[in-house]
JSON list of C-alpha atoms in Angstrom, two decimals:
[
{"chain": "C", "resi": 1, "resn": "ASN", "atom": "CA", "xyz": [213.28, 1.87, 46.04]},
{"chain": "C", "resi": 2, "resn": "LEU", "atom": "CA", "xyz": [214.35, -1.66, 45.08]},
{"chain": "C", "resi": 3, "resn": "LEU", "atom": "CA", "xyz": [212.26, -3.03, 47.94]},
{"chain": "C", "resi": 4, "resn": "PRO", "atom": "CA", "xyz": [208.82, -3.78, 46.51]},
{"chain": "C", "resi": 5, "resn": "ASN", "atom": "CA", "xyz": [206.95, -3.16, 49.79]},
{"chain": "C", "resi": 6, "resn": "GLY", "atom": "CA", "xyz": [208.90, -0.99, 52.21]},
{"chain": "C", "resi": 7, "resn": "ARG", "atom": "CA", "xyz": [206.32, 1.75, 52.66]},
{"chain": "C", "resi": 8, "resn": "PHE", "atom": "CA", "xyz": [203.49, -0.57, 53.69]},
{"chain": "C", "resi": 9, "resn": "ASP", "atom": "CA", "xyz": [200.77, 1.21, 51.75]},
{"chain": "C", "resi": 10, "resn": "LEU", "atom": "CA", "xyz": [197.19, 0.13, 52.42]},
{"chain": "C", "resi": 11, "resn": "ASN", "atom": "CA", "xyz": [196.82, -2.17, 49.41]},
{"chain": "C", "resi": 12, "resn": "ASP", "atom": "CA", "xyz": [200.01, -4.10, 50.16]},
{"chain": "C", "resi": 13, "resn": "GLY", "atom": "CA", "xyz": [200.06, -4.59, 53.94]},
{"chain": "C", "resi": 14, "resn": "VAL", "atom": "CA", "xyz": [203.12, -6.74, 54.73]},
{"chain": "C", "resi": 15, "resn": "ILE", "atom": "CA", "xyz": [202.99, -8.76, 51.48]},
{"chain": "C", "resi": 16, "resn": "GLY", "atom": "CA", "xyz": [206.42, -10.05, 50.49]},
{"chain": "C", "resi": 17, "resn": "TRP", "atom": "CA", "xyz": [207.93, -9.94, 53.98]},
{"chain": "C", "resi": 18, "resn": "GLU", "atom": "CA", "xyz": [209.03, -13.23, 55.52]},
{"chain": "C", "resi": 19, "resn": "LEU", "atom": "CA", "xyz": [208.85, -13.88, 59.26]},
{"chain": "C", "resi": 20, "resn": "LEU", "atom": "CA", "xyz": [211.59, -16.02, 60.78]},
{"chain": "C", "resi": 21, "resn": "SER", "atom": "CA", "xyz": [211.02, -17.73, 64.15]},
{"chain": "C", "resi": 22, "resn": "PRO", "atom": "CA", "xyz": [207.19, -17.53, 64.23]},
{"chain": "C", "resi": 23, "resn": "GLN", "atom": "CA", "xyz": [207.24, -19.45, 67.53]},
{"chain": "C", "resi": 24, "resn": "MET", "atom": "CA", "xyz": [208.54, -16.32, 69.29]},
{"chain": "C", "resi": 25, "resn": "SER", "atom": "CA", "xyz": [207.75, -13.42, 66.96]},
{"chain": "C", "resi": 26, "resn": "SER", "atom": "CA", "xyz": [204.99, -12.01, 64.77]},
{"chain": "C", "resi": 27, "resn": "LEU", "atom": "CA", "xyz": [204.52, -9.58, 61.87]},
{"chain": "C", "resi": 28, "resn": "ASP", "atom": "CA", "xyz": [201.30, -7.74, 61.03]},
{"chain": "C", "resi": 29, "resn": "PHE", "atom": "CA", "xyz": [200.12, -4.62, 59.21]},
{"chain": "C", "resi": 30, "resn": "ASP", "atom": "CA", "xyz": [198.83, -1.57, 61.10]},
{"chain": "C", "resi": 31, "resn": "PRO", "atom": "CA", "xyz": [196.96, 0.94, 58.89]},
{"chain": "C", "resi": 32, "resn": "MET", "atom": "CA", "xyz": [196.72, 3.50, 61.70]},
{"chain": "C", "resi": 33, "resn": "VAL", "atom": "CA", "xyz": [200.45, 4.12, 62.28]},
{"chain": "C", "resi": 34, "resn": "ASP", "atom": "CA", "xyz": [202.60, 5.63, 59.51]},
{"chain": "C", "resi": 35, "resn": "ALA", "atom": "CA", "xyz": [205.99, 7.36, 59.67]},
{"chain": "C", "resi": 36, "resn": "ASP", "atom": "CA", "xyz": [204.80, 10.08, 57.25]},
{"chain": "C", "resi": 37, "resn": "ASP", "atom": "CA", "xyz": [201.26, 10.37, 58.61]},
{"chain": "C", "resi": 38, "resn": "CYS", "atom": "CA", "xyz": [199.91, 9.35, 55.19]},
{"chain": "C", "resi": 39, "resn": "THR", "atom": "CA", "xyz": [196.26, 8.33, 55.24]},
{"chain": "C", "resi": 40, "resn": "GLY", "atom": "CA", "xyz": [196.93, 5.98, 52.29]},
{"chain": "C", "resi": 41, "resn": "SER", "atom": "CA", "xyz": [199.64, 4.09, 54.13]},
{"chain": "C", "resi": 42, "resn": "GLY", "atom": "CA", "xyz": [200.46, 2.25, 57.35]},
{"chain": "C", "resi": 43, "resn": "SER", "atom": "CA", "xyz": [203.42, 0.39, 58.82]},
{"chain": "C", "resi": 44, "resn": "ALA", "atom": "CA", "xyz": [204.62, -3.06, 59.77]},
{"chain": "C", "resi": 45, "resn": "PHE", "atom": "CA", "xyz": [204.00, -4.05, 63.40]},
{"chain": "C", "resi": 46, "resn": "ALA", "atom": "CA", "xyz": [206.44, -6.64, 64.73]},
{"chain": "C", "resi": 47, "resn": "THR", "atom": "CA", "xyz": [206.80, -8.42, 68.06]},
{"chain": "C", "resi": 48, "resn": "ALA", "atom": "CA", "xyz": [209.49, -10.59, 69.65]},
{"chain": "C", "resi": 49, "resn": "ASP", "atom": "CA", "xyz": [209.15, -12.59, 72.87]},
{"chain": "C", "resi": 50, "resn": "PRO", "atom": "CA", "xyz": [212.21, -14.84, 73.18]},
{"chain": "C", "resi": 51, "resn": "ASP", "atom": "CA", "xyz": [212.94, -16.98, 76.25]},
{"chain": "C", "resi": 52, "resn": "ILE", "atom": "CA", "xyz": [216.61, -15.99, 76.27]},
{"chain": "C", "resi": 53, "resn": "ASP", "atom": "CA", "xyz": [218.48, -12.71, 76.61]},
{"chain": "C", "resi": 54, "resn": "CYS", "atom": "CA", "xyz": [219.28, -11.04, 73.27]},
{"chain": "C", "resi": 55, "resn": "GLY", "atom": "CA", "xyz": [216.85, -13.24, 71.35]},
{"chain": "C", "resi": 56, "resn": "ALA", "atom": "CA", "xyz": [215.64, -11.68, 68.12]},
{"chain": "C", "resi": 57, "resn": "GLY", "atom": "CA", "xyz": [212.79, -11.68, 65.66]},
{"chain": "C", "resi": 58, "resn": "VAL", "atom": "CA", "xyz": [213.88, -11.28, 62.04]},
{"chain": "C", "resi": 59, "resn": "TYR", "atom": "CA", "xyz": [211.68, -9.95, 59.23]},
{"chain": "C", "resi": 60, "resn": "ARG", "atom": "CA", "xyz": [213.14, -10.06, 55.73]},
{"chain": "C", "resi": 61, "resn": "VAL", "atom": "CA", "xyz": [212.65, -9.69, 51.99]},
{"chain": "C", "resi": 62, "resn": "CYS", "atom": "CA", "xyz": [214.74, -11.20, 49.19]},
{"chain": "C", "resi": 63, "resn": "LEU", "atom": "CA", "xyz": [215.36, -8.56, 46.53]},
{"chain": "C", "resi": 64, "resn": "GLY", "atom": "CA", "xyz": [216.57, -11.11, 44.01]},
{"chain": "C", "resi": 65, "resn": "ALA", "atom": "CA", "xyz": [219.43, -10.57, 41.58]},
{"chain": "C", "resi": 66, "resn": "VAL", "atom": "CA", "xyz": [222.19, -8.15, 42.46]},
{"chain": "C", "resi": 67, "resn": "ALA", "atom": "CA", "xyz": [222.89, -5.02, 40.44]},
{"chain": "C", "resi": 68, "resn": "ALA", "atom": "CA", "xyz": [226.56, -5.76, 39.71]},
{"chain": "C", "resi": 69, "resn": "GLY", "atom": "CA", "xyz": [228.99, -2.94, 40.36]},
{"chain": "C", "resi": 70, "resn": "GLN", "atom": "CA", "xyz": [226.30, -0.64, 41.81]},
{"chain": "C", "resi": 71, "resn": "SER", "atom": "CA", "xyz": [226.42, 1.12, 45.18]},
{"chain": "C", "resi": 72, "resn": "TYR", "atom": "CA", "xyz": [223.65, 0.12, 47.58]},
{"chain": "C", "resi": 73, "resn": "ARG", "atom": "CA", "xyz": [222.17, 2.29, 50.35]},
{"chain": "C", "resi": 74, "resn": "ILE", "atom": "CA", "xyz": [219.57, 1.41, 53.00]},
{"chain": "C", "resi": 75, "resn": "SER", "atom": "CA", "xyz": [217.38, 3.41, 55.37]},
{"chain": "C", "resi": 76, "resn": "GLY", "atom": "CA", "xyz": [214.23, 3.19, 57.42]},
{"chain": "C", "resi": 77, "resn": "GLU", "atom": "CA", "xyz": [212.10, 4.54, 60.24]},
{"chain": "C", "resi": 78, "resn": "ILE", "atom": "CA", "xyz": [211.56, 2.59, 63.47]},
{"chain": "C", "resi": 79, "resn": "LEU", "atom": "CA", "xyz": [209.19, 3.34, 66.36]},
{"chain": "C", "resi": 80, "resn": "PHE", "atom": "CA", "xyz": [208.93, 1.59, 69.72]},
{"chain": "C", "resi": 81, "resn": "PRO", "atom": "CA", "xyz": [205.41, 2.21, 71.12]},
{"chain": "C", "resi": 82, "resn": "SER", "atom": "CA", "xyz": [206.70, 1.74, 74.68]},
{"chain": "C", "resi": 83, "resn": "SER", "atom": "CA", "xyz": [209.96, 1.94, 76.60]},
{"chain": "C", "resi": 84, "resn": "ALA", "atom": "CA", "xyz": [208.74, -0.60, 79.17]},
{"chain": "C", "resi": 85, "resn": "VAL", "atom": "CA", "xyz": [210.66, -3.50, 77.56]},
{"chain": "C", "resi": 86, "resn": "THR", "atom": "CA", "xyz": [214.40, -3.23, 76.92]},
{"chain": "C", "resi": 87, "resn": "GLY", "atom": "CA", "xyz": [215.22, -3.77, 73.26]},
{"chain": "C", "resi": 88, "resn": "ARG", "atom": "CA", "xyz": [216.74, -2.53, 70.06]},
{"chain": "C", "resi": 89, "resn": "SER", "atom": "CA", "xyz": [216.18, -2.80, 66.33]},
{"chain": "C", "resi": 90, "resn": "ASN", "atom": "CA", "xyz": [218.31, -2.45, 63.23]},
{"chain": "C", "resi": 91, "resn": "LEU", "atom": "CA", "xyz": [218.36, -2.84, 59.45]},
{"chain": "C", "resi": 92, "resn": "THR", "atom": "CA", "xyz": [220.73, -5.16, 57.61]},
{"chain": "C", "resi": 93, "resn": "LEU", "atom": "CA", "xyz": [221.38, -5.64, 53.90]},
{"chain": "C", "resi": 94, "resn": "ASN", "atom": "CA", "xyz": [223.18, -8.90, 53.11]},
{"chain": "C", "resi": 95, "resn": "PHE", "atom": "CA", "xyz": [224.91, -9.67, 49.84]},
{"chain": "C", "resi": 96, "resn": "MET", "atom": "CA", "xyz": [224.28, -13.40, 49.21]},
{"chain": "C", "resi": 97, "resn": "THR", "atom": "CA", "xyz": [226.53, -15.79, 47.28]},
{"chain": "C", "resi": 98, "resn": "GLY", "atom": "CA", "xyz": [223.63, -17.77, 45.79]},
{"chain": "C", "resi": 99, "resn": "PRO", "atom": "CA", "xyz": [220.62, -16.85, 43.66]},
{"chain": "C", "resi": 100, "resn": "ASN", "atom": "CA", "xyz": [217.28, -16.08, 45.38]},
{"chain": "C", "resi": 101, "resn": "CYS", "atom": "CA", "xyz": [219.08, -15.26, 48.65]},
{"chain": "C", "resi": 102, "resn": "ASP", "atom": "CA", "xyz": [220.52, -18.76, 49.02]},
{"chain": "C", "resi": 103, "resn": "GLY", "atom": "CA", "xyz": [224.14, -19.42, 49.89]},
{"chain": "C", "resi": 104, "resn": "THR", "atom": "CA", "xyz": [225.98, -17.43, 52.51]},
{"chain": "C", "resi": 105, "resn": "ALA", "atom": "CA", "xyz": [226.12, -13.74, 53.35]},
{"chain": "C", "resi": 106, "resn": "ASN", "atom": "CA", "xyz": [229.28, -12.01, 52.16]},
{"chain": "C", "resi": 107, "resn": "GLY", "atom": "CA", "xyz": [229.26, -8.32, 52.98]},
{"chain": "C", "resi": 108, "resn": "GLY", "atom": "CA", "xyz": [226.51, -5.75, 52.96]},
{"chain": "C", "resi": 109, "resn": "LEU", "atom": "CA", "xyz": [225.30, -2.92, 55.17]},
{"chain": "C", "resi": 110, "resn": "PHE", "atom": "CA", "xyz": [224.28, -2.48, 58.81]},
{"chain": "C", "resi": 111, "resn": "ALA", "atom": "CA", "xyz": [222.09, 0.45, 59.92]},
{"chain": "C", "resi": 112, "resn": "GLY", "atom": "CA", "xyz": [221.26, 0.69, 63.59]},
{"chain": "C", "resi": 113, "resn": "TYR", "atom": "CA", "xyz": [220.77, 0.39, 66.50]},
{"chain": "C", "resi": 114, "resn": "VAL", "atom": "CA", "xyz": [217.64, 2.21, 67.57]},
{"chain": "C", "resi": 115, "resn": "LEU", "atom": "CA", "xyz": [216.68, 1.73, 71.21]},
{"chain": "C", "resi": 116, "resn": "SER", "atom": "CA", "xyz": [213.33, 1.16, 72.91]},
{"chain": "C", "resi": 117, "resn": "SER", "atom": "CA", "xyz": [214.26, 3.83, 75.48]},
{"chain": "C", "resi": 118, "resn": "VAL", "atom": "CA", "xyz": [214.06, 6.57, 72.80]},
{"chain": "C", "resi": 119, "resn": "ALA", "atom": "CA", "xyz": [210.63, 8.06, 72.05]},
{"chain": "C", "resi": 120, "resn": "GLY", "atom": "CA", "xyz": [209.33, 8.80, 68.55]},
{"chain": "C", "resi": 121, "resn": "TRP", "atom": "CA", "xyz": [210.28, 7.60, 65.09]},
{"chain": "C", "resi": 122, "resn": "GLN", "atom": "CA", "xyz": [214.01, 6.93, 64.79]},
{"chain": "C", "resi": 123, "resn": "HIS", "atom": "CA", "xyz": [215.78, 7.15, 61.41]},
{"chain": "C", "resi": 124, "resn": "VAL", "atom": "CA", "xyz": [218.57, 4.74, 60.49]},
{"chain": "C", "resi": 125, "resn": "ALA", "atom": "CA", "xyz": [220.63, 4.68, 57.30]},
{"chain": "C", "resi": 126, "resn": "ALA", "atom": "CA", "xyz": [223.82, 3.14, 55.93]},
{"chain": "C", "resi": 127, "resn": "GLY", "atom": "CA", "xyz": [225.75, 3.01, 52.70]},
{"chain": "C", "resi": 128, "resn": "PRO", "atom": "CA", "xyz": [227.09, 2.97, 50.19]},
{"chain": "C", "resi": 129, "resn": "ALA", "atom": "CA", "xyz": [228.37, -0.58, 49.70]},
{"chain": "C", "resi": 130, "resn": "VAL", "atom": "CA", "xyz": [229.28, -2.31, 46.46]},
{"chain": "C", "resi": 131, "resn": "PRO", "atom": "CA", "xyz": [228.88, -6.12, 46.27]},
{"chain": "C", "resi": 132, "resn": "ASP", "atom": "CA", "xyz": [231.82, -8.31, 45.24]},
{"chain": "C", "resi": 133, "resn": "ALA", "atom": "CA", "xyz": [231.77, -10.03, 41.86]},
{"chain": "C", "resi": 134, "resn": "GLU", "atom": "CA", "xyz": [230.64, -13.43, 43.28]},
{"chain": "C", "resi": 135, "resn": "ILE", "atom": "CA", "xyz": [227.47, -11.98, 44.86]},
{"chain": "C", "resi": 136, "resn": "GLN", "atom": "CA", "xyz": [224.27, -13.15, 43.14]},
{"chain": "C", "resi": 137, "resn": "SER", "atom": "CA", "xyz": [221.40, -11.76, 45.25]},
{"chain": "C", "resi": 138, "resn": "VAL", "atom": "CA", "xyz": [220.47, -9.27, 47.97]},
{"chain": "C", "resi": 139, "resn": "MET", "atom": "CA", "xyz": [218.49, -9.74, 51.24]},
{"chain": "C", "resi": 140, "resn": "MET", "atom": "CA", "xyz": [217.00, -6.90, 53.34]},
{"chain": "C", "resi": 141, "resn": "SER", "atom": "CA", "xyz": [216.24, -7.60, 57.02]},
{"chain": "C", "resi": 142, "resn": "VAL", "atom": "CA", "xyz": [214.79, -5.82, 60.04]},
{"chain": "C", "resi": 143, "resn": "MET", "atom": "CA", "xyz": [215.86, -7.31, 63.37]},
{"chain": "C", "resi": 144, "resn": "LEU", "atom": "CA", "xyz": [214.06, -6.79, 66.68]},
{"chain": "C", "resi": 145, "resn": "THR", "atom": "CA", "xyz": [216.15, -7.85, 69.69]},
{"chain": "C", "resi": 146, "resn": "GLN", "atom": "CA", "xyz": [214.77, -8.22, 73.21]},
{"chain": "C", "resi": 147, "resn": "LEU", "atom": "CA", "xyz": [217.71, -7.68, 75.54]},
{"chain": "C", "resi": 148, "resn": "VAL", "atom": "CA", "xyz": [216.15, -9.36, 78.63]},
{"chain": "C", "resi": 149, "resn": "GLY", "atom": "CA", "xyz": [214.31, -12.55, 77.72]},
{"chain": "C", "resi": 150, "resn": "ALA", "atom": "CA", "xyz": [212.31, -12.63, 80.96]},
{"chain": "C", "resi": 151, "resn": "GLU", "atom": "CA", "xyz": [210.58, -9.32, 80.10]},
{"chain": "C", "resi": 152, "resn": "PRO", "atom": "CA", "xyz": [207.19, -9.19, 78.35]},
{"chain": "C", "resi": 153, "resn": "GLU", "atom": "CA", "xyz": [206.87, -9.14, 74.55]},
{"chain": "C", "resi": 154, "resn": "LEU", "atom": "CA", "xyz": [208.84, -6.39, 72.74]},
{"chain": "C", "resi": 155, "resn": "GLN", "atom": "CA", "xyz": [206.93, -4.43, 70.08]},
{"chain": "C", "resi": 156, "resn": "VAL", "atom": "CA", "xyz": [208.07, -2.20, 67.23]},
{"chain": "C", "resi": 157, "resn": "TYR", "atom": "CA", "xyz": [206.70, -0.44, 64.14]},
{"chain": "C", "resi": 158, "resn": "PHE", "atom": "CA", "xyz": [208.85, -0.07, 61.04]},
{"chain": "C", "resi": 159, "resn": "ASP", "atom": "CA", "xyz": [208.18, 1.93, 57.88]},
{"chain": "C", "resi": 160, "resn": "GLU", "atom": "CA", "xyz": [209.87, 3.66, 54.95]},
{"chain": "C", "resi": 161, "resn": "ILE", "atom": "CA", "xyz": [212.32, 0.77, 54.57]},
{"chain": "C", "resi": 162, "resn": "ARG", "atom": "CA", "xyz": [214.43, 1.52, 51.50]},
{"chain": "C", "resi": 163, "resn": "VAL", "atom": "CA", "xyz": [217.09, -0.13, 49.42]},
{"chain": "C", "resi": 164, "resn": "THR", "atom": "CA", "xyz": [218.37, 2.15, 46.67]},
{"chain": "C", "resi": 165, "resn": "LEU", "atom": "CA", "xyz": [221.17, 2.36, 44.16]},
{"chain": "C", "resi": 166, "resn": "SER", "atom": "CA", "xyz": [221.22, 6.18, 44.32]},
{"chain": "C", "resi": 167, "resn": "ASN", "atom": "CA", "xyz": [220.02, 9.06, 46.44]},
{"chain": "C", "resi": 168, "resn": "TRP", "atom": "CA", "xyz": [216.21, 8.79, 46.81]},
{"chain": "C", "resi": 169, "resn": "THR", "atom": "CA", "xyz": [215.37, 12.45, 47.44]},
{"chain": "C", "resi": 170, "resn": "PHE", "atom": "CA", "xyz": [213.50, 12.85, 44.15]},
{"chain": "C", "resi": 171, "resn": "ALA", "atom": "CA", "xyz": [212.47, 9.23, 43.62]},
{"chain": "C", "resi": 172, "resn": "ASP", "atom": "CA", "xyz": [208.98, 9.39, 45.18]},
{"chain": "C", "resi": 173, "resn": "ASP", "atom": "CA", "xyz": [206.36, 8.42, 42.59]},
{"chain": "C", "resi": 174, "resn": "PHE", "atom": "CA", "xyz": [203.35, 9.38, 44.77]},
{"chain": "C", "resi": 175, "resn": "GLU", "atom": "CA", "xyz": [202.13, 5.79, 44.94]},
{"chain": "C", "resi": 176, "resn": "ALA", "atom": "CA", "xyz": [199.85, 6.67, 47.87]},
{"chain": "C", "resi": 177, "resn": "GLU", "atom": "CA", "xyz": [198.31, 9.39, 45.64]},
{"chain": "C", "resi": 178, "resn": "GLU", "atom": "CA", "xyz": [199.15, 11.95, 48.33]},
{"chain": "C", "resi": 179, "resn": "SER", "atom": "CA", "xyz": [201.78, 14.63, 48.84]},
{"chain": "C", "resi": 180, "resn": "CYS", "atom": "CA", "xyz": [202.26, 13.71, 52.53]},
{"chain": "C", "resi": 181, "resn": "ARG", "atom": "CA", "xyz": [205.81, 12.47, 51.93]},
{"chain": "C", "resi": 182, "resn": "TRP", "atom": "CA", "xyz": [206.95, 15.87, 50.63]},
{"chain": "C", "resi": 183, "resn": "SER", "atom": "CA", "xyz": [207.65, 18.80, 52.94]},
{"chain": "C", "resi": 184, "resn": "PHE", "atom": "CA", "xyz": [205.96, 21.50, 50.80]},
{"chain": "C", "resi": 185, "resn": "VAL", "atom": "CA", "xyz": [203.18, 21.56, 48.24]},
{"chain": "C", "resi": 186, "resn": "PHE", "atom": "CA", "xyz": [202.71, 24.54, 45.91]},
{"chain": "C", "resi": 187, "resn": "PRO", "atom": "CA", "xyz": [199.09, 25.77, 45.78]}
]
């Protein structure tokens, strides 16, 4: 995973993630909710409470320099704790024309939408995409959109956010020191 903190393990919390629009959104760590039910991990807990319809909270990480000529893939798990507020969430990978995620977005990937009306963890994925030659950096974002601005605050958990250059099936390095992310453990 090229994303340094997409699994939100206990020692890292939400370190490295940037919150845009703090006047109407928030980002915190919740050690009790995890997409894999790992005791050594948690998830990001985000809120958005815009005044307007289709207002969004954006939570992002700059991955830095692009891997030229490589195919990028993204995926993640998203959970709405309630269907009482109408909203959606998605993942976006933007290829940026400047270093350190400056400049303008020029291509990338879009994975979503997951809806607040659907119960349980929802998986989203997209890819592959190869950046053009002028691309210098890569930005990963999670967007939380409240469809009706007059409704109460919209809440979401996100976890297992990944940006990879190849299939990640065998890429788990057991950083939580648990086997909870694997489906079978030999005795």
